[in-house]
mmCIF file of C-alpha atoms and ligand atoms in Angstrom:
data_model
loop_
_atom_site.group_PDB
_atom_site.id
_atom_site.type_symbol
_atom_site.label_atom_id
_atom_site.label_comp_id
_atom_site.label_asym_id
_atom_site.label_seq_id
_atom_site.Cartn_x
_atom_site.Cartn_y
_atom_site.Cartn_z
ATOM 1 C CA UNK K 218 30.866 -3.609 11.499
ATOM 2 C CA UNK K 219 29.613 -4.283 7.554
ATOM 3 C CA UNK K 220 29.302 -1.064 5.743
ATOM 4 C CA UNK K 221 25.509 -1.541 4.969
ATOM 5 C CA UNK K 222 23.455 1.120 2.953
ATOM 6 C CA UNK K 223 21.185 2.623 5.350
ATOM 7 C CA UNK K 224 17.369 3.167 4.082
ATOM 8 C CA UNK K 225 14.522 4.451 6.343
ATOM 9 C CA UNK K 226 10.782 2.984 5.891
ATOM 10 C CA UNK K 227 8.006 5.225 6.596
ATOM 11 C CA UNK K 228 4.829 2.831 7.338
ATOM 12 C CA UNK K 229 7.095 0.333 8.267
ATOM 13 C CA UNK K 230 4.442 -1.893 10.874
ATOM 14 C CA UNK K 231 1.891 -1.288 8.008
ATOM 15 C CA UNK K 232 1.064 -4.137 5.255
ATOM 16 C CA UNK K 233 3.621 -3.078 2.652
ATOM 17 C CA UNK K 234 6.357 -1.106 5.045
ATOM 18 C CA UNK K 235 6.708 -4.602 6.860
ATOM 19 C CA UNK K 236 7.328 -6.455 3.577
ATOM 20 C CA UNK K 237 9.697 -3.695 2.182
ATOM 21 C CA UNK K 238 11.743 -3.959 5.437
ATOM 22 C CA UNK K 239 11.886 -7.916 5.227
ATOM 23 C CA UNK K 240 13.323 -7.457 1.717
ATOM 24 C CA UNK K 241 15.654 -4.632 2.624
ATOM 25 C CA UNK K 242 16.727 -6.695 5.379
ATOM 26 C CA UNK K 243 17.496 -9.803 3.236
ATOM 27 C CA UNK K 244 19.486 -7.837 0.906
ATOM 28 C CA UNK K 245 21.720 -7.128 4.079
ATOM 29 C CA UNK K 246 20.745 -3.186 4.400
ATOM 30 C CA UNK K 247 20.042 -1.408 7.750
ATOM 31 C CA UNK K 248 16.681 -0.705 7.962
ATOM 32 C CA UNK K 249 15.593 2.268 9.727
ATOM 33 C CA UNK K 250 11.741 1.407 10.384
ATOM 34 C CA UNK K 251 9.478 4.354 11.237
ATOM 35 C CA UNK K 252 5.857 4.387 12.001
ATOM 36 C CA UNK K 253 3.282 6.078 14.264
ATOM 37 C CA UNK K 254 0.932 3.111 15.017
ATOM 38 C CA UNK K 255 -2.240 4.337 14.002
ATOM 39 C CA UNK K 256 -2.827 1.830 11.390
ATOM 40 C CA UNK K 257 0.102 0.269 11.243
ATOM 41 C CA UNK K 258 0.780 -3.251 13.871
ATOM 42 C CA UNK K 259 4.146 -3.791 15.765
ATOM 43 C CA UNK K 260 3.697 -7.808 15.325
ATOM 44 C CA UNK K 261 4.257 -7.804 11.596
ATOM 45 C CA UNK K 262 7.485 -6.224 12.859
ATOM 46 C CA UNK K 263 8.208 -7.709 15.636
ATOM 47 C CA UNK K 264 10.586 -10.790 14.251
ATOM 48 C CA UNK K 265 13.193 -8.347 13.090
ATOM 49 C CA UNK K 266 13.543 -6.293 16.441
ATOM 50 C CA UNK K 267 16.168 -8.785 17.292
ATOM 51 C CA UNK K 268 18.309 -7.714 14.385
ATOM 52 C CA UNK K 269 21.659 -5.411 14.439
ATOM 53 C CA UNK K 270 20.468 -4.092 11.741
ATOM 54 C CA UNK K 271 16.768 -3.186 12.017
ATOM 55 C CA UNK K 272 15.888 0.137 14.524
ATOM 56 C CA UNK K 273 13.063 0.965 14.809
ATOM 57 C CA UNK K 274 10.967 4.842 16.007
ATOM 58 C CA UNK K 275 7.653 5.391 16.887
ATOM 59 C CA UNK K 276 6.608 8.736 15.251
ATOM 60 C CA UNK K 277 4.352 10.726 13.195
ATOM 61 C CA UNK K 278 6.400 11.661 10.132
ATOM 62 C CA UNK K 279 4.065 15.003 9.581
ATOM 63 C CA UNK K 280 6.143 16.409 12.588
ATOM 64 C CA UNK K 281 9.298 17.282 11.843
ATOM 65 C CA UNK K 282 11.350 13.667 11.334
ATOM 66 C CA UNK K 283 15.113 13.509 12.621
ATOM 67 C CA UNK K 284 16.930 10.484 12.279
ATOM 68 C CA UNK K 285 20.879 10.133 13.262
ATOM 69 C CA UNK K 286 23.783 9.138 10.919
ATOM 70 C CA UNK K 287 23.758 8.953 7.448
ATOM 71 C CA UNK K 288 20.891 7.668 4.840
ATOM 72 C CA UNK K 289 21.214 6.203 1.334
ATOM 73 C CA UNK K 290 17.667 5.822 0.959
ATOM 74 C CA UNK K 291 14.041 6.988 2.087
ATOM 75 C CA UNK K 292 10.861 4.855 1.200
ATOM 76 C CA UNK K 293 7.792 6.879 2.185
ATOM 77 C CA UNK K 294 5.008 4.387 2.962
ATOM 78 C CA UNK K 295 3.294 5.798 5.853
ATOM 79 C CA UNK K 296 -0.248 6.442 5.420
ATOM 80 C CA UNK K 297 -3.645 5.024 5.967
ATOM 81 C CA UNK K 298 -4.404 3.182 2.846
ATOM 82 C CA UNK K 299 -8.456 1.934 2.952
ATOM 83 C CA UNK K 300 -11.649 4.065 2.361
ATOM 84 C CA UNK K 301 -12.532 3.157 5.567
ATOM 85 C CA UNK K 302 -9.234 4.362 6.884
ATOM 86 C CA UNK K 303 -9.689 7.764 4.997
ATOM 87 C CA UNK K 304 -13.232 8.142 6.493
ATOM 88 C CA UNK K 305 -12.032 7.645 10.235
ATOM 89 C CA UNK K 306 -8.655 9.866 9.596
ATOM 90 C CA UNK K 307 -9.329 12.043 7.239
ATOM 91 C CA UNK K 308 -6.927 14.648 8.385
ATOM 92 C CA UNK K 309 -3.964 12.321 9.547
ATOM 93 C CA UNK K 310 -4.779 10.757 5.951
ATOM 94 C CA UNK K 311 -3.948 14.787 3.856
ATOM 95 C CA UNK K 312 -1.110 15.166 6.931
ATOM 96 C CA UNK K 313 1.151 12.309 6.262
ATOM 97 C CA UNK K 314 0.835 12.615 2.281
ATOM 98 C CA UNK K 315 1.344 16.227 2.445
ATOM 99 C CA UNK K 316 3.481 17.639 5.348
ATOM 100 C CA UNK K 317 4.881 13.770 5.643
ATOM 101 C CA UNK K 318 6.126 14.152 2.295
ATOM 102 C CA UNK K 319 7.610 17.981 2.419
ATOM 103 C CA UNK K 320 9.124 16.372 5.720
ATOM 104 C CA UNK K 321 11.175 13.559 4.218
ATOM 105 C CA UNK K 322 12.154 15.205 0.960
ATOM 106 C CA UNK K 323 13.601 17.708 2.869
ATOM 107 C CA UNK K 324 15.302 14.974 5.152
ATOM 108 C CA UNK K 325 16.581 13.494 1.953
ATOM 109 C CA UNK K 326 18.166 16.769 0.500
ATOM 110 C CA UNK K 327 20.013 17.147 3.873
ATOM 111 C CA UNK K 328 21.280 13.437 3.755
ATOM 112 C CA UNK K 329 21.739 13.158 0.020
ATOM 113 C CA UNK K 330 19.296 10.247 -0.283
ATOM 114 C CA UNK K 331 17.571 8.917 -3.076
ATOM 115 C CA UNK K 332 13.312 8.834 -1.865
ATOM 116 C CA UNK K 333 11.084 6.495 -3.143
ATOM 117 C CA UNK K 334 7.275 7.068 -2.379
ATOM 118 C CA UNK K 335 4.296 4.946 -2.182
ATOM 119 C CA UNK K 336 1.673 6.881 -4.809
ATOM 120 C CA UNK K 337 -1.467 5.113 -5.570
ATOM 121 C CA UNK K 338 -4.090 4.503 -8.861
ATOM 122 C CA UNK K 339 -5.767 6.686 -6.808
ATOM 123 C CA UNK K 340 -4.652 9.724 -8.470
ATOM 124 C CA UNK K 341 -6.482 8.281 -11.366
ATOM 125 C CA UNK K 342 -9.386 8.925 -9.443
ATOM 126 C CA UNK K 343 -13.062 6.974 -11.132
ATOM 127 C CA UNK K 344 -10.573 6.464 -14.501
ATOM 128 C CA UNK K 345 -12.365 7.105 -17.871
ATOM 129 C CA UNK K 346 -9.750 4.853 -19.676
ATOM 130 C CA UNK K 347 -9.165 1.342 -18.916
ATOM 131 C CA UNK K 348 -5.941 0.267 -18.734
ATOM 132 C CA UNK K 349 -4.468 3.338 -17.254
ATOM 133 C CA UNK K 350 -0.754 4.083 -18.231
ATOM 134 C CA UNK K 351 1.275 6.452 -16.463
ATOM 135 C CA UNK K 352 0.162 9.899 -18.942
ATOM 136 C CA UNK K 353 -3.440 9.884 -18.077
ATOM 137 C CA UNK K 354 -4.046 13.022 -15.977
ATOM 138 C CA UNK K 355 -7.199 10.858 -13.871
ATOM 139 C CA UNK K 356 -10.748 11.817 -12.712
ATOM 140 C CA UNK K 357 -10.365 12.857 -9.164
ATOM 141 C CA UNK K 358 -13.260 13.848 -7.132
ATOM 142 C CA UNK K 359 -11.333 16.909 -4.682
ATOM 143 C CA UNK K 360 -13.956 17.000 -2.678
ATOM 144 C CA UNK K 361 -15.254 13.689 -1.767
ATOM 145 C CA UNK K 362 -14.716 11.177 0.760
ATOM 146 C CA UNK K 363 -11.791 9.661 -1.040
ATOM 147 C CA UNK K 364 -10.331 13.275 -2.027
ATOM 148 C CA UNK K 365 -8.415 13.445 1.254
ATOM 149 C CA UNK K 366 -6.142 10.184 0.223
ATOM 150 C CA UNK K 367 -6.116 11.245 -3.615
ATOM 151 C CA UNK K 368 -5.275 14.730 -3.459
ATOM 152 C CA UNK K 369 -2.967 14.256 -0.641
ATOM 153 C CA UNK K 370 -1.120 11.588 -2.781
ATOM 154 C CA UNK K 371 -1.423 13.615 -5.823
ATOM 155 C CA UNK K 372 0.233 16.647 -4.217
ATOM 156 C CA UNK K 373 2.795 13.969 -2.926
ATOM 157 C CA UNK K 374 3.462 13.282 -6.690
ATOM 158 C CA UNK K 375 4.020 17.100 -7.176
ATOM 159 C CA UNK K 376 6.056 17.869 -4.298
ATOM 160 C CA UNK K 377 8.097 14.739 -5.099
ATOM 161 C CA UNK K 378 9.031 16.386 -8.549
ATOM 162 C CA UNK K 379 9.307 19.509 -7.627
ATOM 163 C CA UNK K 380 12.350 17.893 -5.255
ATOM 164 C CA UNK K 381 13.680 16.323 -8.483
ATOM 165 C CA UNK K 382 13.497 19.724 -10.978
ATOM 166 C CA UNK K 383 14.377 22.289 -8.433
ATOM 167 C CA UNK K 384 16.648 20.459 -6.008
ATOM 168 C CA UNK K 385 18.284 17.685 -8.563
ATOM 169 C CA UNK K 386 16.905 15.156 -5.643
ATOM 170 C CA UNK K 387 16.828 11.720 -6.916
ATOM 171 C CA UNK K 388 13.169 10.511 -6.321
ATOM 172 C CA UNK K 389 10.951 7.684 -7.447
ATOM 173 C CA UNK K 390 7.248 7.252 -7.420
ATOM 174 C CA UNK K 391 5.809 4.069 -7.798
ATOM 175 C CA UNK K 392 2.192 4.215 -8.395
ATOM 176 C CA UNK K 393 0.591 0.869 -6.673
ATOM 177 C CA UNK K 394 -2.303 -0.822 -7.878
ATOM 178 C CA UNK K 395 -5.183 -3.297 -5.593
ATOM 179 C CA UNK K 396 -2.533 -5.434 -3.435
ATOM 180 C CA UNK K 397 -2.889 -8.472 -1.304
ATOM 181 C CA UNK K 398 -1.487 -10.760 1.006
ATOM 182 C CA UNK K 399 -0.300 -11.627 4.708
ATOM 183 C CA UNK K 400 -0.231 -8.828 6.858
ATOM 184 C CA UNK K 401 -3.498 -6.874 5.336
ATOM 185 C CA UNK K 402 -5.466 -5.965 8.448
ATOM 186 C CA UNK K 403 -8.384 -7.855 8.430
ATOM 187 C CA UNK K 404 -10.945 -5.180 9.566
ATOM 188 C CA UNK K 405 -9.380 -2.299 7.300
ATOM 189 C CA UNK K 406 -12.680 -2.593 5.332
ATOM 190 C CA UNK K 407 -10.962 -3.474 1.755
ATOM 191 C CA UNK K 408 -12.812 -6.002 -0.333
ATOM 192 C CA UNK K 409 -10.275 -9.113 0.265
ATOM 193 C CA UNK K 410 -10.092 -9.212 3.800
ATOM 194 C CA UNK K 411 -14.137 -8.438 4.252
ATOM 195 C CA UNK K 412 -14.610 -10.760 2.265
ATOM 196 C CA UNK K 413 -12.243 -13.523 3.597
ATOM 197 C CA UNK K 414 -13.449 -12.578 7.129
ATOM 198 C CA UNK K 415 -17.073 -12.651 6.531
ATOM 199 C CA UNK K 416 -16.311 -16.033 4.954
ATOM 200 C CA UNK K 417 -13.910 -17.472 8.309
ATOM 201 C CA UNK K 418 -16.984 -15.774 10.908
ATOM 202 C CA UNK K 419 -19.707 -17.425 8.504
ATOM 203 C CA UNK K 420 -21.462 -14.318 7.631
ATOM 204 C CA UNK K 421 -22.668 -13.735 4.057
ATOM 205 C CA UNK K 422 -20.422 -11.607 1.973
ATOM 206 C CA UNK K 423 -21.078 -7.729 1.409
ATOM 207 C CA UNK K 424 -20.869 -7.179 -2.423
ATOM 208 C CA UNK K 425 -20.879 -3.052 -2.631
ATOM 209 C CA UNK K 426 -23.508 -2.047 -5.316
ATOM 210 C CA UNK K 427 -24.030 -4.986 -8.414
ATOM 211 C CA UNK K 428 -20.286 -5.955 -8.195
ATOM 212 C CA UNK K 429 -19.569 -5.297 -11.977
ATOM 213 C CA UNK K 430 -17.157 -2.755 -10.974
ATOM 214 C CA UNK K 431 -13.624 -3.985 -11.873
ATOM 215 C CA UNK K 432 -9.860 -4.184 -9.818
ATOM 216 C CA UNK K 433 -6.833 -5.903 -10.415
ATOM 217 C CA UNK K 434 -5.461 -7.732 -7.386
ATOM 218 C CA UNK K 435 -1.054 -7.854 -7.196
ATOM 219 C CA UNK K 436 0.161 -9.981 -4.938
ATOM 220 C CA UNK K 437 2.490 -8.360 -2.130
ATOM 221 C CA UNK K 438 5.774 -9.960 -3.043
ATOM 222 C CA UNK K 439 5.534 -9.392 -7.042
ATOM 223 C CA UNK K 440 4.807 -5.304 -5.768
ATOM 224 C CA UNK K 441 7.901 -5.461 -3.512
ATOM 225 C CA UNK K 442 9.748 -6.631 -6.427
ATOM 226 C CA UNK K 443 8.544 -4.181 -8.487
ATOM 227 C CA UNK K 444 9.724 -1.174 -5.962
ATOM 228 C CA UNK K 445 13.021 -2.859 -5.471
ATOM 229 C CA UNK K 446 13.512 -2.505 -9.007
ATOM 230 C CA UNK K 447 12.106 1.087 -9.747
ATOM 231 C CA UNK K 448 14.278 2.188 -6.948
ATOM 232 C CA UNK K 449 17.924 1.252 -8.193
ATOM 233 C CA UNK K 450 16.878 2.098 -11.650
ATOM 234 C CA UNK K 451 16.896 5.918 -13.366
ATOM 235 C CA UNK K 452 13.933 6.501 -13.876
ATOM 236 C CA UNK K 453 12.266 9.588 -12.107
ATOM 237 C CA UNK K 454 8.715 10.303 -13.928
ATOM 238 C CA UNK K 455 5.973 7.796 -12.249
ATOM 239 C CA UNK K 456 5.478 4.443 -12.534
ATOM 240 C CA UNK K 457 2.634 1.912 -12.238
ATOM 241 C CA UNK K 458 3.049 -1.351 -10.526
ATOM 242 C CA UNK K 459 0.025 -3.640 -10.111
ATOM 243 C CA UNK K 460 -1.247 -6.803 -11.619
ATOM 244 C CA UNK K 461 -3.331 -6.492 -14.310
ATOM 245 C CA UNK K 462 -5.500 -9.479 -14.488
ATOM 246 C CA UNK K 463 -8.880 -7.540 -13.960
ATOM 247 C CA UNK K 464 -11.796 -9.108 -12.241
ATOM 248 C CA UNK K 465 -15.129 -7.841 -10.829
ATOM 249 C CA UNK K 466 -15.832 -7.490 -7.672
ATOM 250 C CA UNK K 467 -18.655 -9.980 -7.943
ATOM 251 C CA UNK K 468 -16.102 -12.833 -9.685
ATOM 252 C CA UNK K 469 -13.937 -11.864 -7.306
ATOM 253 C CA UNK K 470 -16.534 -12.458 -4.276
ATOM 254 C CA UNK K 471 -17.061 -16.135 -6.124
ATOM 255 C CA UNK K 472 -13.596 -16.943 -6.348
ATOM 256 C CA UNK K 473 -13.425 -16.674 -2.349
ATOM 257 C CA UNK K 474 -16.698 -18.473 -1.599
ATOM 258 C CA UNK K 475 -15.451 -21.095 -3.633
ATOM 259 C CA UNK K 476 -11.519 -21.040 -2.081
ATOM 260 C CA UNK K 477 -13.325 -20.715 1.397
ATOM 261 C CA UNK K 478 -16.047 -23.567 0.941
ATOM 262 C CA UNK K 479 -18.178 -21.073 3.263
ATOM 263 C CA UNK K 480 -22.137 -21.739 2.248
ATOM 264 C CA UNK K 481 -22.272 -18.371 2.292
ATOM 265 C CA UNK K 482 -23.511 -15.893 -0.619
ATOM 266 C CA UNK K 483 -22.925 -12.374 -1.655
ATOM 267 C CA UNK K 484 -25.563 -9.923 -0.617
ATOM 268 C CA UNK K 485 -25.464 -6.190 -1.990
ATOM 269 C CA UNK K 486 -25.161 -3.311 -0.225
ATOM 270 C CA UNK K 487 -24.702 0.470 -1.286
ATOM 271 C CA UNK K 488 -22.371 1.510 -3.695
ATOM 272 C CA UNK K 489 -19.978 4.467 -1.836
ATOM 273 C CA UNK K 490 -19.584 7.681 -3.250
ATOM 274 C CA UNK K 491 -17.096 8.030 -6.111
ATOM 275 C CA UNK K 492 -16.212 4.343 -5.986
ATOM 276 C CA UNK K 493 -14.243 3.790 -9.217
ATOM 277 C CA UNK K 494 -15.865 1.570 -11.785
ATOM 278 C CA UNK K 495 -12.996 -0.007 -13.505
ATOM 279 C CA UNK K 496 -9.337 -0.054 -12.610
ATOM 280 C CA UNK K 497 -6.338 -1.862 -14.167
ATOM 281 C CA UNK K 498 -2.726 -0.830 -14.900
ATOM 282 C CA UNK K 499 -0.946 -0.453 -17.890
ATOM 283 C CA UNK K 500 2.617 -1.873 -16.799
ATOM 284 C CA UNK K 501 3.991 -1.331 -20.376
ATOM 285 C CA UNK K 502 7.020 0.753 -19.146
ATOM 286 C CA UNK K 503 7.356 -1.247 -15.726
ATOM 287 C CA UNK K 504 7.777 -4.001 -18.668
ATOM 288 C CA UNK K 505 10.085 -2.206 -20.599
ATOM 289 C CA UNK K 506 12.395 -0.382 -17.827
ATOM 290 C CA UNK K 507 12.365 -2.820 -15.127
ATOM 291 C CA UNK K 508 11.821 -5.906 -17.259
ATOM 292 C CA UNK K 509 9.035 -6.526 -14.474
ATOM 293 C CA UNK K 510 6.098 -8.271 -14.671
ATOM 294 C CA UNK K 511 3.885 -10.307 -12.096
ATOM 295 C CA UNK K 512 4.607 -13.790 -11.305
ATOM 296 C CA UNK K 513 2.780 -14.818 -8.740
ATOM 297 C CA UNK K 514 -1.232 -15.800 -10.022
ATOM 298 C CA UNK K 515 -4.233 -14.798 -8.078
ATOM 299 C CA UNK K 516 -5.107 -18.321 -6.952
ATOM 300 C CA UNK K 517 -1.723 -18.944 -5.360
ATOM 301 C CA UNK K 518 -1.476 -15.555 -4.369
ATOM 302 C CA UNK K 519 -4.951 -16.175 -2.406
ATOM 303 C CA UNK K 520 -4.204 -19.349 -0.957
ATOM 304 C CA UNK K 521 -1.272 -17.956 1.006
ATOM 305 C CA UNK K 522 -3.441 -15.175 2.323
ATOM 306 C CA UNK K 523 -6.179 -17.232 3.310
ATOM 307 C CA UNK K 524 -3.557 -19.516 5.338
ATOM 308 C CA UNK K 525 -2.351 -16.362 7.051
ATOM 309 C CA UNK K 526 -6.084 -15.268 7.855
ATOM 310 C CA UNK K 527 -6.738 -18.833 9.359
ATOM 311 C CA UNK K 528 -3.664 -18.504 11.304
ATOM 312 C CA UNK K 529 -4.881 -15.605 13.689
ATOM 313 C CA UNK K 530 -6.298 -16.063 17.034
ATOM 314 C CA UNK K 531 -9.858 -16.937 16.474
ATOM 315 C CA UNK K 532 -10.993 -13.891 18.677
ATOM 316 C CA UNK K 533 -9.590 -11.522 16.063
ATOM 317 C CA UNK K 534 -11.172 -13.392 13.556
ATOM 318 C CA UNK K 535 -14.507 -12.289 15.284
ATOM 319 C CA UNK K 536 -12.949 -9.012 16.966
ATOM 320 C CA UNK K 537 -14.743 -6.009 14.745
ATOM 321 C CA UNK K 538 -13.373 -3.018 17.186
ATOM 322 C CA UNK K 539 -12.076 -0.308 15.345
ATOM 323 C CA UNK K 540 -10.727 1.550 18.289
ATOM 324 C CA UNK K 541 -7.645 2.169 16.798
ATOM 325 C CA UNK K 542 -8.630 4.569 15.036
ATOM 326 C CA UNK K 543 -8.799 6.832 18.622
ATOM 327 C CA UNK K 544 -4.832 5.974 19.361
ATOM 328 C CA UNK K 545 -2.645 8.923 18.824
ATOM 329 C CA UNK K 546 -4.986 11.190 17.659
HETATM 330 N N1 LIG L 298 -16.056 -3.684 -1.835
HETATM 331 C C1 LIG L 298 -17.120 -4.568 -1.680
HETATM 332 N N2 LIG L 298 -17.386 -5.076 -0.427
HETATM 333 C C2 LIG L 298 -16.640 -4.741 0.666
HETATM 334 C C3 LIG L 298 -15.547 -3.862 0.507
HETATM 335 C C4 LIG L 298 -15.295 -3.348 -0.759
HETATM 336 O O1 LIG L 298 -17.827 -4.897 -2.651
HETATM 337 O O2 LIG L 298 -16.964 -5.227 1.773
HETATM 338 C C5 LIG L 298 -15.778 -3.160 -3.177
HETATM 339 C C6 LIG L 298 -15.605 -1.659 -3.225
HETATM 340 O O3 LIG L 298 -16.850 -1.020 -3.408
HETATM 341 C C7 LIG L 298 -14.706 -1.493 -4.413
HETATM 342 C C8 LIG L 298 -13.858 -2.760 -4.413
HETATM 343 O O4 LIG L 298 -14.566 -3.697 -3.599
HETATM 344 O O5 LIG L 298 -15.436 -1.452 -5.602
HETATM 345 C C9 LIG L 298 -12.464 -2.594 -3.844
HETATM 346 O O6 LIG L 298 -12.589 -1.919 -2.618
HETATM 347 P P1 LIG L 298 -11.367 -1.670 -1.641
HETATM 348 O O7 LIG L 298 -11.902 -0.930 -0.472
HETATM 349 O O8 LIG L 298 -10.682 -2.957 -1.379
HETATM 350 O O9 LIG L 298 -10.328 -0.785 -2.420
HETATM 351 P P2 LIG L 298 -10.413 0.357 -3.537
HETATM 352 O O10 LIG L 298 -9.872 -0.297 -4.744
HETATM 353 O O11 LIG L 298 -11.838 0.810 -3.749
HETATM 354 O O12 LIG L 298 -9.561 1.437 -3.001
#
């Protein structure tokens, strides 16, 4: 039997766990995939259950997590990851950050494992700087809708170093920016796929307040690279990894009428509570330390998730049920 670093994936049916575990795969390591199913979807999975060296358990990682044999890594990526997510889940969303988190760094210590977690621009919260680097603090709301995801990642962040200081534990933190591409759920409520749905069903496309507010859209296999990197290099203090060609929201909403050819237009609806105005990563040390940078541009990047959208059964195209949100409650 190869002698194959083990590593186990937290979030691994999600949207980035799946593409994390494709990679690990291809680099020939056993991948131990864990997720609970709430958000996460067993067919962007499903290809590698065939695979000596893919398992695969279905559990909540904010109980206690157990996992046989030895472990060289731990990627934490479980957690609901949309607004809309954090407004059905709110709970499960400050439980898998939090007590997820204390759960697999203590895993780690016991299996001598470097960890690697999935932190967010979030914890810059509504950012008064544009580009954010890594040393601003952020401008988090605690106690608003999106507090539950930001202060559950933020404490993530803190637990995670506290790991590294107290313990010596070898962690990472990767802090992602706005990413895209197959394998986003369609009705998760984020801006690309609304707005590539409304655009397949016809509808007209919902532009949230005037649409000058600003993101910066990576591409899901530049990000993967960018965590494959951060995690064999030495470097412990945060990191940003995101794209940062920045575009608003309403540009954005014209680039996908026009990739779509829908005759469709944007209409506006509310802005939500604390949504940040501007948002863009400073990748200067992911430059510098990694020697990463994106490669893949947003019009290629979009054309390959637009083919995956198009692929799906046309009744999920039109399906709008969120009733997964009431599985494993
Ligand atoms: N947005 C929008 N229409 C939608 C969904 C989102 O205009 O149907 C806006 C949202 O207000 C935000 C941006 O698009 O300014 C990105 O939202 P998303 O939920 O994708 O992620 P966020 O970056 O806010 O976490």
């Amino acid at each position: 039997m190869p002698n194959r670093k083990r590593i186990l994936i937290t979030g691994a049916a999600g949207f980035l766990g799946s593409h994390l575990s494709d990679r690990f795969i291809k680099e020939d390591y056993h991948v131990i995939g864990m997720d609970n199913l709430i958000t996460g979807d067993l067919r962007n999975i499903e290809h590698l259950f065939k695979l000596e060296n893919f398992e695969f358990y279905n559990h909540d990682v904010s109980t206690f997590v157990h996992v046989p044999g030895d472990l060289d890594y731990i990627l934490h990526f479980a957690s609901p990851a949309s607004p809309i997510d954090y407004l059905k889940i709110p709970i499960q969303t400050l439980k898998v950050g939090s007590l997820g988190t204390h759960n697999l760094l203590g895993l780690a210590l016991a299996k001598g494992a470097r960890m690697l977690i999935a932190s967010t621009s979030e914890v810059y919260g509504d950012p008064n700087i544009n580009p954010q680097p890594e040393e601003y603090w952020g401008n988090v709301n605690p106690v608003g809708p999106r507090g539950v995801y930001d202060e559950a990642k933020r404490f993530q962040e803190a637990i995670t170093m506290a790991y590294h200081t107290f313990h010596g534990l070898e962690t990472r933190i990767v802090r992602i920016f706005n990413t895209y591409g197959p394998r986003m759920r369609l009705n998760d409520g984020r801006v690309l796929p609304a707005f590539i749905g409304q655009a397949l069903r016809g509808e007209s496309l919902t532009m949230f307040g005037d649409g000058s507010q600003t993101r910066s859209f990576c591409y899901v296999d530049d990000l993967v690279e960018g965590i494959y990197r951060l995690l064999h290099s030495d470097y412990a203090q945060p990191m940003n990894i995101g794209n940062p060609d920045e575009i608003t929201i309403k540009q954005f909403g014209e680039e996908i009428i026009k990739l779509t050819g829908t005759d469709q237009e944007l209409i506006s609806l509310p802005l939500p509570t604390d949504d940040p105005k501007q948002r863009r990563p400073d990748i200067t040390k992911a430059k510098a330390i990694l020697g990463w940078e994106p490669q893949i541009s947003r019009s290629e990047g979009l054309k390959i998730t637009l083919d995956y959208f198009k692929s799906l059964p046309e009744k999920e195209i039109h399906h709008k049920d969120f009733s997964y949100y009431n599985k494993n409650r």
